[in-house]
mmCIF file of C-alpha atoms in Angstrom:
data_model
loop_
_atom_site.group_PDB
_atom_site.id
_atom_site.type_symbol
_atom_site.label_atom_id
_atom_site.label_comp_id
_atom_site.label_asym_id
_atom_site.label_seq_id
_atom_site.Cartn_x
_atom_site.Cartn_y
_atom_site.Cartn_z
ATOM 1 C CA MET A 1420 14.327 -31.064 -28.246
ATOM 2 C CA LEU A 1421 14.093 -31.470 -32.016
ATOM 3 C CA VAL A 1422 11.165 -29.056 -32.254
ATOM 4 C CA ALA A 1423 12.968 -26.456 -30.174
ATOM 5 C CA PHE A 1424 16.139 -26.823 -32.237
ATOM 6 C CA THR A 1425 14.244 -26.557 -35.513
ATOM 7 C CA LEU A 1426 12.380 -23.454 -34.353
ATOM 8 C CA THR A 1427 15.591 -21.819 -33.175
ATOM 9 C CA ALA A 1428 17.319 -22.596 -36.416
ATOM 10 C CA ALA A 1429 14.417 -21.207 -38.437
ATOM 11 C CA ILE A 1430 14.402 -17.971 -36.472
ATOM 12 C CA SER A 1431 18.159 -17.619 -36.843
ATOM 13 C CA ALA A 1432 17.920 -18.225 -40.555
ATOM 14 C CA CYS A 1433 15.269 -15.531 -40.948
ATOM 15 C CA ALA A 1434 17.144 -12.930 -38.920
ATOM 16 C CA PRO A 1435 18.900 -10.368 -41.132
ATOM 17 C CA ASP A 1436 22.671 -10.158 -40.972
ATOM 18 C CA LYS A 1437 22.517 -6.364 -41.303
ATOM 19 C CA PRO A 1438 19.970 -3.613 -40.826
ATOM 20 C CA PRO A 1439 17.279 -3.615 -43.507
ATOM 21 C CA THR A 1440 17.851 -1.318 -46.443
ATOM 22 C CA GLY A 1441 16.279 2.078 -46.154
ATOM 23 C CA ARG A 1442 17.045 2.453 -42.449
ATOM 24 C CA VAL A 1443 18.943 5.649 -41.795
ATOM 25 C CA THR A 1444 21.444 5.724 -38.946
ATOM 26 C CA PRO A 1445 21.420 9.206 -37.429
ATOM 27 C CA ALA A 1446 24.704 11.020 -37.415
ATOM 28 C CA PRO A 1447 26.312 11.671 -34.024
ATOM 29 C CA THR A 1448 25.052 14.897 -32.515
ATOM 30 C CA GLN A 1449 26.298 17.168 -29.789
ATOM 31 C CA GLU A 1450 25.402 16.112 -26.243
ATOM 32 C CA ALA A 1451 22.082 17.485 -25.073
ATOM 33 C CA PHE A 1452 22.994 17.537 -21.374
ATOM 34 C CA VAL A 1453 25.804 19.183 -19.470
ATOM 35 C CA ASP A 1454 26.735 18.105 -15.940
ATOM 36 C CA ALA A 1455 26.011 21.192 -13.852
ATOM 37 C CA THR A 1456 26.098 19.514 -10.434
ATOM 38 C CA GLU A 1457 29.191 21.273 -9.140
ATOM 39 C CA ALA A 1458 28.279 24.614 -10.688
ATOM 40 C CA SER A 1459 24.820 24.442 -9.103
ATOM 41 C CA GLY A 1460 26.260 23.997 -5.623
ATOM 42 C CA ILE A 1461 24.939 20.469 -5.035
ATOM 43 C CA ARG A 1462 27.192 18.586 -2.599
ATOM 44 C CA PHE A 1463 25.618 15.255 -1.758
ATOM 45 C CA GLN A 1464 27.041 11.761 -2.067
ATOM 46 C CA HIS A 1465 25.248 8.575 -1.114
ATOM 47 C CA PHE A 1466 27.493 6.256 0.945
ATOM 48 C CA ASN A 1467 26.533 3.080 -0.878
ATOM 49 C CA GLY A 1468 28.681 0.136 0.234
ATOM 50 C CA ARG A 1469 31.434 2.310 1.620
ATOM 51 C CA THR A 1470 31.775 0.157 4.716
ATOM 52 C CA GLY A 1471 32.341 -2.934 2.631
ATOM 53 C CA ASP A 1472 28.985 -4.341 3.711
ATOM 54 C CA PHE A 1473 26.036 -4.859 1.439
ATOM 55 C CA ASP A 1474 23.249 -5.120 3.941
ATOM 56 C CA TYR A 1475 19.816 -3.611 3.401
ATOM 57 C CA PRO A 1476 20.720 -0.108 4.656
ATOM 58 C CA GLU A 1477 23.842 -0.096 2.525
ATOM 59 C CA ILE A 1478 22.364 -0.816 -0.864
ATOM 60 C CA ILE A 1479 19.201 1.275 -1.087
ATOM 61 C CA GLY A 1480 19.244 4.846 -2.307
ATOM 62 C CA SER A 1481 18.567 8.048 -0.466
ATOM 63 C CA GLY A 1482 15.144 9.641 -0.053
ATOM 64 C CA LEU A 1483 14.377 12.627 -2.239
ATOM 65 C CA ALA A 1484 11.700 15.297 -1.917
ATOM 66 C CA LEU A 1485 11.083 18.102 -4.405
ATOM 67 C CA LEU A 1486 9.236 20.982 -2.785
ATOM 68 C CA ASP A 1487 8.996 24.757 -2.827
ATOM 69 C CA PHE A 1488 10.126 25.291 0.751
ATOM 70 C CA ASN A 1489 9.771 29.090 0.832
ATOM 71 C CA ASN A 1490 6.936 29.663 -1.682
ATOM 72 C CA ASP A 1491 9.149 31.657 -4.041
ATOM 73 C CA GLY A 1492 8.036 29.668 -7.093
ATOM 74 C CA ASN A 1493 11.252 27.673 -7.484
ATOM 75 C CA LEU A 1494 11.570 24.017 -6.506
ATOM 76 C CA ASP A 1495 13.962 23.197 -3.686
ATOM 77 C CA PHE A 1496 14.897 19.640 -2.748
ATOM 78 C CA VAL A 1497 15.895 17.464 0.172
ATOM 79 C CA VAL A 1498 18.036 14.332 0.041
ATOM 80 C CA VAL A 1499 18.446 12.089 3.064
ATOM 81 C CA GLY A 1500 20.900 9.286 3.730
ATOM 82 C CA SER A 1501 23.256 7.914 6.357
ATOM 83 C CA THR A 1502 26.997 7.718 6.747
ATOM 84 C CA ASN A 1503 26.974 3.975 7.414
ATOM 85 C CA ASN A 1504 24.791 1.218 8.826
ATOM 86 C CA THR A 1505 25.777 1.663 12.477
ATOM 87 C CA ILE A 1506 23.448 4.602 13.202
ATOM 88 C CA SER A 1507 26.437 6.820 13.846
ATOM 89 C CA GLY A 1508 25.229 9.930 12.111
ATOM 90 C CA VAL A 1509 23.108 11.481 9.416
ATOM 91 C CA VAL A 1510 23.851 13.007 6.067
ATOM 92 C CA THR A 1511 20.904 15.215 5.182
ATOM 93 C CA ARG A 1512 21.010 18.035 2.679
ATOM 94 C CA PHE A 1513 18.330 20.660 2.209
ATOM 95 C CA TYR A 1514 19.035 22.557 -0.996
ATOM 96 C CA VAL A 1515 17.240 25.865 -1.476
ATOM 97 C CA SER A 1516 17.142 27.186 -5.021
ATOM 98 C CA ALA A 1517 17.912 30.725 -6.078
ATOM 99 C CA THR A 1518 17.791 32.348 -9.493
ATOM 100 C CA ASN A 1519 21.246 32.609 -10.972
ATOM 101 C CA LEU A 1520 21.482 36.137 -12.355
ATOM 102 C CA ALA A 1521 24.392 35.113 -14.552
ATOM 103 C CA GLY A 1522 21.957 33.136 -16.704
ATOM 104 C CA ALA A 1523 23.096 29.629 -15.790
ATOM 105 C CA GLY A 1524 19.713 28.560 -14.462
ATOM 106 C CA LEU A 1525 19.328 27.766 -10.764
ATOM 107 C CA THR A 1526 21.921 27.506 -8.056
ATOM 108 C CA PHE A 1527 21.407 25.715 -4.756
ATOM 109 C CA SER A 1528 22.736 26.313 -1.270
ATOM 110 C CA ASN A 1529 22.707 23.698 1.491
ATOM 111 C CA ASN A 1530 20.361 24.786 4.288
ATOM 112 C CA VAL A 1531 19.882 21.594 6.259
ATOM 113 C CA SER A 1532 17.555 22.210 9.170
ATOM 114 C CA ALA A 1533 19.020 22.073 12.650
ATOM 115 C CA ALA A 1534 16.341 19.605 13.713
ATOM 116 C CA ALA A 1535 17.216 17.094 11.014
ATOM 117 C CA ALA A 1536 20.965 17.554 11.372
ATOM 118 C CA GLY A 1537 20.845 16.876 15.087
ATOM 119 C CA VAL A 1538 19.114 13.502 14.885
ATOM 120 C CA ALA A 1539 21.343 10.443 14.592
ATOM 121 C CA ALA A 1540 19.636 7.779 12.496
ATOM 122 C CA VAL A 1541 19.953 5.734 9.348
ATOM 123 C CA TRP A 1542 17.708 7.753 7.063
ATOM 124 C CA LYS A 1543 16.852 5.655 4.051
ATOM 125 C CA GLY A 1544 14.696 6.083 1.003
ATOM 126 C CA THR A 1545 11.883 8.144 2.456
ATOM 127 C CA ALA A 1546 11.249 11.873 2.341
ATOM 128 C CA VAL A 1547 7.596 12.885 2.215
ATOM 129 C CA TRP A 1548 6.249 16.377 1.779
ATOM 130 C CA GLY A 1549 2.882 17.937 2.427
ATOM 131 C CA ASP A 1550 1.214 20.823 4.217
ATOM 132 C CA TYR A 1551 0.636 18.969 7.486
ATOM 133 C CA ASP A 1552 -0.810 21.944 9.357
ATOM 134 C CA ASN A 1553 -2.507 23.647 6.369
ATOM 135 C CA ASP A 1554 -0.682 26.917 6.946
ATOM 136 C CA GLY A 1555 0.458 27.344 3.346
ATOM 137 C CA ASP A 1556 4.003 25.978 3.415
ATOM 138 C CA LEU A 1557 5.227 22.434 2.881
ATOM 139 C CA ASP A 1558 6.390 20.319 5.821
ATOM 140 C CA LEU A 1559 8.636 17.269 5.678
ATOM 141 C CA LEU A 1560 8.335 13.752 7.068
ATOM 142 C CA ILE A 1561 11.423 11.532 7.112
ATOM 143 C CA THR A 1562 11.502 7.882 8.114
ATOM 144 C CA SER A 1563 14.481 5.842 9.197
ATOM 145 C CA ASN A 1564 15.497 2.211 9.026
ATOM 146 C CA GLY A 1565 14.363 0.624 12.301
ATOM 147 C CA GLY A 1566 13.789 3.955 13.996
ATOM 148 C CA PRO A 1567 11.155 6.636 14.599
ATOM 149 C CA VAL A 1568 9.826 9.017 11.989
ATOM 150 C CA GLN A 1569 10.748 12.672 12.109
ATOM 151 C CA LEU A 1570 8.145 15.354 11.295
ATOM 152 C CA LEU A 1571 9.807 18.658 10.448
ATOM 153 C CA LEU A 1572 7.299 21.507 10.489
ATOM 154 C CA ASN A 1573 8.090 24.390 8.191
ATOM 155 C CA GLU A 1574 7.696 27.553 10.243
ATOM 156 C CA GLY A 1575 8.187 30.685 8.201
ATOM 157 C CA GLY A 1576 8.096 29.305 4.675
ATOM 158 C CA ASN A 1577 4.697 30.922 4.192
ATOM 159 C CA ARG A 1578 6.022 34.477 4.215
ATOM 160 C CA ASN A 1579 5.417 34.345 0.467
ATOM 161 C CA ASN A 1580 2.017 33.552 -0.996
ATOM 162 C CA ALA A 1581 0.823 30.179 -2.248
ATOM 163 C CA LEU A 1582 -2.169 28.156 -3.416
ATOM 164 C CA LEU A 1583 -3.066 24.565 -2.529
ATOM 165 C CA VAL A 1584 -5.309 22.755 -5.012
ATOM 166 C CA ARG A 1585 -7.251 19.575 -4.301
ATOM 167 C CA THR A 1586 -8.681 17.807 -7.348
ATOM 168 C CA ILE A 1587 -11.687 15.474 -7.480
ATOM 169 C CA GLY A 1588 -12.014 13.623 -10.749
ATOM 170 C CA SER A 1589 -15.162 12.226 -12.307
ATOM 171 C CA THR A 1590 -15.696 8.487 -11.898
ATOM 172 C CA SER A 1591 -19.006 8.225 -13.755
ATOM 173 C CA LEU A 1592 -19.171 5.604 -16.486
ATOM 174 C CA THR A 1593 -19.701 6.406 -20.137
ATOM 175 C CA ALA A 1594 -19.888 4.256 -23.242
ATOM 176 C CA SER A 1595 -16.105 4.414 -23.504
ATOM 177 C CA GLY A 1596 -15.461 3.601 -19.832
ATOM 178 C CA PRO A 1597 -14.605 5.633 -16.705
ATOM 179 C CA LYS A 1598 -14.108 9.335 -17.330
ATOM 180 C CA SER A 1599 -11.253 9.981 -14.929
ATOM 181 C CA ASN A 1600 -10.415 8.866 -11.363
ATOM 182 C CA ARG A 1601 -11.524 9.909 -7.911
ATOM 183 C CA ASP A 1602 -8.405 11.862 -6.934
ATOM 184 C CA GLY A 1603 -7.709 13.338 -10.347
ATOM 185 C CA ILE A 1604 -4.340 11.567 -10.539
ATOM 186 C CA GLY A 1605 -2.677 12.530 -13.787
ATOM 187 C CA ALA A 1606 -4.486 15.874 -14.083
ATOM 188 C CA ARG A 1607 -2.218 18.630 -15.390
ATOM 189 C CA LEU A 1608 -2.473 22.059 -13.754
ATOM 190 C CA THR A 1609 -1.406 25.270 -15.480
ATOM 191 C CA LEU A 1610 -1.545 28.343 -13.267
ATOM 192 C CA ILE A 1611 -0.861 31.968 -14.194
ATOM 193 C CA ALA A 1612 -0.085 34.494 -11.452
ATOM 194 C CA GLY A 1613 2.134 37.555 -11.142
ATOM 195 C CA GLY A 1614 3.259 37.295 -14.761
ATOM 196 C CA ARG A 1615 4.568 33.745 -14.315
ATOM 197 C CA THR A 1616 3.203 30.422 -15.531
ATOM 198 C CA TYR A 1617 3.408 27.370 -13.279
ATOM 199 C CA VAL A 1618 2.796 23.800 -14.450
ATOM 200 C CA ASP A 1619 2.346 20.790 -12.166
ATOM 201 C CA GLN A 1620 0.584 17.443 -12.131
ATOM 202 C CA VAL A 1621 -1.441 15.488 -9.592
ATOM 203 C CA SER A 1622 0.604 12.424 -8.698
ATOM 204 C CA SER A 1623 0.469 9.547 -6.257
ATOM 205 C CA GLY A 1624 3.346 7.966 -4.387
ATOM 206 C CA SER A 1625 6.570 9.489 -3.241
ATOM 207 C CA SER A 1626 9.635 7.732 -1.897
ATOM 208 C CA TYR A 1627 9.977 4.207 -0.519
ATOM 209 C CA LEU A 1628 6.652 2.975 0.968
ATOM 210 C CA THR A 1629 5.342 6.516 1.315
ATOM 211 C CA GLN A 1630 2.591 8.786 0.053
ATOM 212 C CA HIS A 1631 2.958 12.524 -0.281
ATOM 213 C CA ASP A 1632 0.193 15.104 -0.107
ATOM 214 C CA MET A 1633 -1.728 14.797 -3.394
ATOM 215 C CA ARG A 1634 -2.929 18.374 -3.176
ATOM 216 C CA VAL A 1635 -0.883 20.444 -5.605
ATOM 217 C CA HIS A 1636 1.064 23.191 -3.851
ATOM 218 C CA VAL A 1637 2.144 26.206 -5.887
ATOM 219 C CA GLY A 1638 4.408 28.852 -4.370
ATOM 220 C CA LEU A 1639 3.472 32.241 -5.811
ATOM 221 C CA GLY A 1640 6.068 34.601 -4.372
ATOM 222 C CA THR A 1641 4.563 38.073 -3.994
ATOM 223 C CA ALA A 1642 1.678 37.561 -6.430
ATOM 224 C CA THR A 1643 -1.567 38.755 -4.862
ATOM 225 C CA LYS A 1644 -4.023 36.772 -6.984
ATOM 226 C CA VAL A 1645 -4.204 33.854 -9.394
ATOM 227 C CA ASP A 1646 -5.261 35.107 -12.812
ATOM 228 C CA ARG A 1647 -6.071 31.712 -14.289
ATOM 229 C CA LEU A 1648 -6.063 28.054 -13.270
ATOM 230 C CA GLU A 1649 -6.494 25.472 -16.014
ATOM 231 C CA ILE A 1650 -6.871 21.768 -15.198
ATOM 232 C CA ALA A 1651 -6.583 19.217 -17.992
ATOM 233 C CA TRP A 1652 -8.129 15.999 -16.669
ATOM 234 C CA PRO A 1653 -6.974 12.499 -17.695
ATOM 235 C CA ASP A 1654 -10.094 11.979 -19.834
ATOM 236 C CA GLY A 1655 -9.429 15.105 -21.912
ATOM 237 C CA ARG A 1656 -11.861 17.497 -20.223
ATOM 238 C CA VAL A 1657 -10.475 20.945 -19.375
ATOM 239 C CA ASP A 1658 -11.778 23.143 -16.543
ATOM 240 C CA VAL A 1659 -10.757 26.794 -16.242
ATOM 241 C CA THR A 1660 -11.143 29.009 -13.163
ATOM 242 C CA GLU A 1661 -10.113 32.671 -13.074
ATOM 243 C CA ASN A 1662 -9.441 35.352 -10.457
ATOM 244 C CA LEU A 1663 -8.671 33.092 -7.515
ATOM 245 C CA PRO A 1664 -7.363 34.431 -4.183
ATOM 246 C CA VAL A 1665 -3.935 33.428 -2.928
ATOM 247 C CA ASN A 1666 -3.294 31.740 0.426
ATOM 248 C CA HIS A 1667 -6.249 29.382 0.161
ATOM 249 C CA ILE A 1668 -6.946 25.682 -0.177
ATOM 250 C CA ILE A 1669 -9.339 25.256 -3.068
ATOM 251 C CA THR A 1670 -11.153 22.147 -4.227
ATOM 252 C CA VAL A 1671 -11.884 21.687 -7.916
ATOM 253 C CA ARG A 1672 -14.313 19.001 -9.075
ATOM 254 C CA GLU A 1673 -14.119 17.829 -12.656
ATOM 255 C CA GLY A 1674 -16.868 19.366 -14.758
ATOM 256 C CA GLN A 1675 -18.004 21.685 -11.965
ATOM 257 C CA GLY A 1676 -15.001 23.898 -11.306
ATOM 258 C CA GLU A 1677 -14.214 25.291 -7.858
ATOM 259 C CA THR A 1678 -16.495 23.832 -5.175
ATOM 260 C CA GLN A 1679 -14.758 24.828 -1.942
ATOM 261 C CA ARG A 1680 -12.423 27.577 -0.730
ATOM 262 C CA VAL A 1681 -10.716 27.586 2.690
ATOM 263 C CA PRO A 1682 -8.079 30.112 3.851
ATOM 264 C CA PHE A 1683 -4.766 28.857 5.190
ATOM 265 C CA ALA A 1684 -4.569 28.314 8.957
ATOM 266 C CA ARG A 1685 -2.279 31.190 9.958
#
């Protein structure tokens, strides 16, 4: 006890009463963010604890998926949740983005699918996206608390063009350690097509206890070819591929470039 007290007292004695001289406190600045939720058309509220209960379904957040549903090059998103913990209904919102010509960025309209809206369940924390049937548009898998999963196939989202990129990173050892990782997680993709530049990253994990498709999906709108695809791997290597076709699944191996090309299943 004496040692602990002495140590505490010594630390307290050494601690400065005021910030050290020379430290500059930045002056207050204007806020960098503006709440644009209402203006963007987003109308979703998670019913957390509204029943007065704080059971497992009540306290966890809603599942979220960011995906380009219609391959127009803009990210849409889905949020899933439930009205309460009695499996009495579902609150699911599918927000499709559209360019705001007034210059305020993106606006969103709620286009919840009839299939999802008609299923009564306690949707919680899980919304997974991926091209399940390899037809060029992203599908959606939603899980529920104590209930079955729901696979919502996107039929018609591939009217616009797209590209699906699978990355294979190098795992060979060098003097400084592993070069990358098998799935290329962390690789940054920069794609140029139709006068637009798209940037995405290979990631792992999605919502609660789920794994999304690690292939990078890029909606290209009406672009008819990919002018340039640059992949910056986690170890610093950069691979560049040019003049790629749209509506294909391509595989890129670190250090080798494109190694496989498969057309979408349409």
